[in-house]
Amino acid sequence: MTSKQTRVGMGFDAHRYLSTQNGSTNTVILCGIEVPSTYDIEANSDGDVGLHAIIDALLGSVDAGDIGMHFAPGDTQWKGARSSMFLKHALAIVHEKGDELINIDITIIAEKRYISSYRELCVKNSASYYLLASDALV
C-alpha cells in the first residue's frame, strides 16, 4: 500500500515598477484581478506577481522547475500572455504527477500600499482557478 506524501513548494516573484503611460486609467494584474495603479510592471507576460509565485510553488512542489523553464521570459510568444494560462499548465503537471493542491498561502510585498482592499477578491478569484474553497487560500 502506498501512502500519499505531503509536498511543499515555495514560490517567489518580483517585477520592477515603471512609470505608466496610461495615467489614471492604468491597471496591473494581481491574482487575475485588474487593480488600478499609478505605475506599470515590467514583464513579458501580464506580470501577475501573485500567480507567478503560486506557479513557481506548484512546479517546485513536484520537482518540475520554475515558471521561467516552462515559459521563457524573453520568448515573444508569451508577450502579454495571461498568467492564468501558465497556472493551468502548472496545475496540469501537478495532476499528471498524481498530486493534488490542498492549500496555498502567498504574501505580496509591494512598494505602494493599495492592495488590501482587493485581498478578498484576489482570494476568491485564485480559488476559482484551483477549484478550491476560498478558506483553503490564506
Short mmCIF file of C-alpha atoms in Angstrom, two decimals:
data_model
loop_
_atom_site.label_atom_id
_atom_site.label_comp_id
_atom_site.label_asym_id
_atom_site.label_seq_id
_atom_site.Cartn_x
_atom_site.Cartn_y
_atom_site.Cartn_z
CA MET A 1 0.00 0.00 0.00
CA THR A 2 1.36 3.40 -0.97
CA SER A 3 0.68 6.43 1.17
CA LYS A 4 0.48 9.92 -0.27
CA GLN A 5 3.28 12.29 0.55
CA THR A 6 2.69 15.87 1.51
CA ARG A 7 4.71 18.04 -0.83
CA VAL A 8 5.51 21.69 -0.30
CA GLY A 9 6.66 24.22 -2.86
CA MET A 10 7.91 27.74 -2.27
CA GLY A 11 7.42 30.39 -4.92
CA PHE A 12 8.66 33.94 -5.23
CA ASP A 13 8.26 36.58 -7.90
CA ALA A 14 9.29 40.19 -8.29
CA HIS A 15 8.86 42.74 -11.06
CA ARG A 16 10.20 46.26 -11.36
CA TYR A 17 7.81 49.21 -11.27
CA LEU A 18 7.81 51.51 -14.30
CA SER A 19 6.20 54.88 -14.94
CA THR A 20 2.84 54.36 -16.59
CA GLN A 21 1.92 55.78 -19.96
CA ASN A 22 -1.81 55.44 -19.23
CA GLY A 23 -2.26 57.87 -16.35
CA SER A 24 -5.20 57.33 -14.04
CA THR A 25 -6.73 54.63 -16.27
CA ASN A 26 -3.81 52.23 -15.75
CA THR A 27 -4.22 48.81 -14.14
CA VAL A 28 -1.93 45.97 -13.09
CA ILE A 29 -2.94 42.31 -12.74
CA LEU A 30 -2.84 40.72 -9.29
CA CYS A 31 -4.11 37.15 -8.83
CA GLY A 32 -6.01 37.57 -12.09
CA ILE A 33 -7.73 40.78 -10.98
CA GLU A 34 -7.24 44.17 -12.66
CA VAL A 35 -6.18 46.61 -9.95
CA PRO A 36 -5.98 50.38 -10.59
CA SER A 37 -2.37 51.52 -10.44
CA THR A 38 -0.29 54.64 -10.92
CA TYR A 39 2.58 52.58 -12.39
CA ASP A 40 3.21 49.68 -14.75
CA ILE A 41 5.02 46.43 -14.02
CA GLU A 42 7.92 45.43 -16.23
CA ALA A 43 7.10 41.98 -17.60
CA ASN A 44 6.87 39.95 -20.78
CA SER A 45 3.53 38.41 -19.76
CA ASP A 46 0.81 40.20 -17.77
CA GLY A 47 3.25 40.46 -14.82
CA ASP A 48 0.87 38.93 -12.26
CA VAL A 49 3.26 38.52 -9.31
CA GLY A 50 0.66 36.69 -7.22
CA LEU A 51 0.00 33.95 -9.77
CA HIS A 52 3.68 33.77 -10.77
CA ALA A 53 4.68 32.99 -7.17
CA ILE A 54 1.95 30.34 -6.93
CA ILE A 55 3.04 28.79 -10.24
CA ASP A 56 6.64 28.55 -9.01
CA ALA A 57 5.45 26.94 -5.77
CA LEU A 58 3.31 24.39 -7.64
CA LEU A 59 6.10 23.47 -10.05
CA GLY A 60 8.64 23.30 -7.25
CA SER A 61 6.44 21.00 -5.18
CA VAL A 62 6.62 18.31 -7.87
CA ASP A 63 10.23 18.95 -8.92
CA ALA A 64 9.20 20.45 -12.27
CA GLY A 65 11.44 23.51 -12.32
CA ASP A 66 10.10 27.03 -12.28
CA ILE A 67 7.96 29.30 -14.44
CA GLY A 68 10.94 30.51 -16.47
CA MET A 69 11.80 26.95 -17.53
CA HIS A 70 8.29 26.45 -18.94
CA PHE A 71 7.66 29.99 -20.23
CA ALA A 72 10.97 31.72 -21.01
CA PRO A 73 10.81 35.41 -20.06
CA GLY A 74 12.38 36.59 -23.32
CA ASP A 75 10.20 34.46 -25.59
CA THR A 76 7.96 36.80 -27.59
CA GLN A 77 5.16 34.23 -27.86
CA TRP A 78 4.37 34.95 -24.19
CA LYS A 79 4.22 38.74 -24.68
CA GLY A 80 1.14 39.95 -22.80
CA ALA A 81 0.03 36.36 -22.00
CA ARG A 82 -2.38 35.90 -19.10
CA SER A 83 -0.76 34.19 -16.14
CA SER A 84 -3.89 32.09 -15.64
CA MET A 85 -2.76 30.13 -18.72
CA PHE A 86 0.60 29.44 -17.04
CA LEU A 87 -1.24 28.41 -13.88
CA LYS A 88 -3.39 25.88 -15.75
CA HIS A 89 -0.19 24.40 -17.19
CA ALA A 90 1.38 24.12 -13.71
CA LEU A 91 -1.76 22.54 -12.24
CA ALA A 92 -1.85 20.01 -15.10
CA ILE A 93 1.73 19.00 -14.27
CA VAL A 94 0.85 18.60 -10.59
CA HIS A 95 -2.12 16.37 -11.52
CA GLU A 96 -0.10 14.39 -14.10
CA LYS A 97 2.33 13.53 -11.32
CA GLY A 98 -0.55 12.18 -9.25
CA ASP A 99 -0.61 15.03 -6.76
CA GLU A 100 -3.28 17.49 -5.74
CA LEU A 101 -3.41 21.02 -4.40
CA ILE A 102 -4.56 21.25 -0.79
CA ASN A 103 -3.67 24.75 0.40
CA ILE A 104 -1.90 27.90 -0.80
CA ASP A 105 -0.58 30.83 1.17
CA ILE A 106 1.02 33.79 -0.58
CA THR A 107 2.48 37.02 0.71
CA ILE A 108 2.62 40.05 -1.53
CA ILE A 109 5.20 42.69 -0.70
CA ALA A 110 4.57 45.91 -2.57
CA GLU A 111 6.28 49.25 -2.67
CA LYS A 112 2.91 51.02 -2.53
CA ARG A 113 0.15 50.15 -0.05
CA TYR A 114 -3.02 49.80 -2.02
CA ILE A 115 -3.89 46.13 -2.36
CA SER A 116 -5.58 45.36 0.98
CA SER A 117 -8.99 46.36 -0.37
CA TYR A 118 -8.54 43.76 -3.15
CA ARG A 119 -7.49 40.88 -0.88
CA GLU A 120 -10.81 39.04 -0.71
CA LEU A 121 -11.41 39.41 -4.44
CA CYS A 122 -7.92 38.05 -5.14
CA VAL A 123 -8.52 35.08 -2.82
CA LYS A 124 -11.89 34.23 -4.39
CA ASN A 125 -10.55 34.59 -7.92
CA SER A 126 -7.49 32.47 -7.14
CA ALA A 127 -9.64 29.78 -5.52
CA SER A 128 -11.73 29.57 -8.68
CA TYR A 129 -8.61 28.67 -10.69
CA TYR A 130 -7.86 25.72 -8.41
CA LEU A 131 -11.43 24.60 -7.76
CA LEU A 132 -10.79 25.11 -4.05
CA ALA A 133 -12.95 26.67 -1.38
CA SER A 134 -11.81 30.21 -0.51
CA ASP A 135 -10.86 29.11 3.00
CA ALA A 136 -8.14 26.86 1.54
CA LEU A 137 -6.30 30.02 0.48
CA VAL A 138 -4.97 32.28 3.20
#
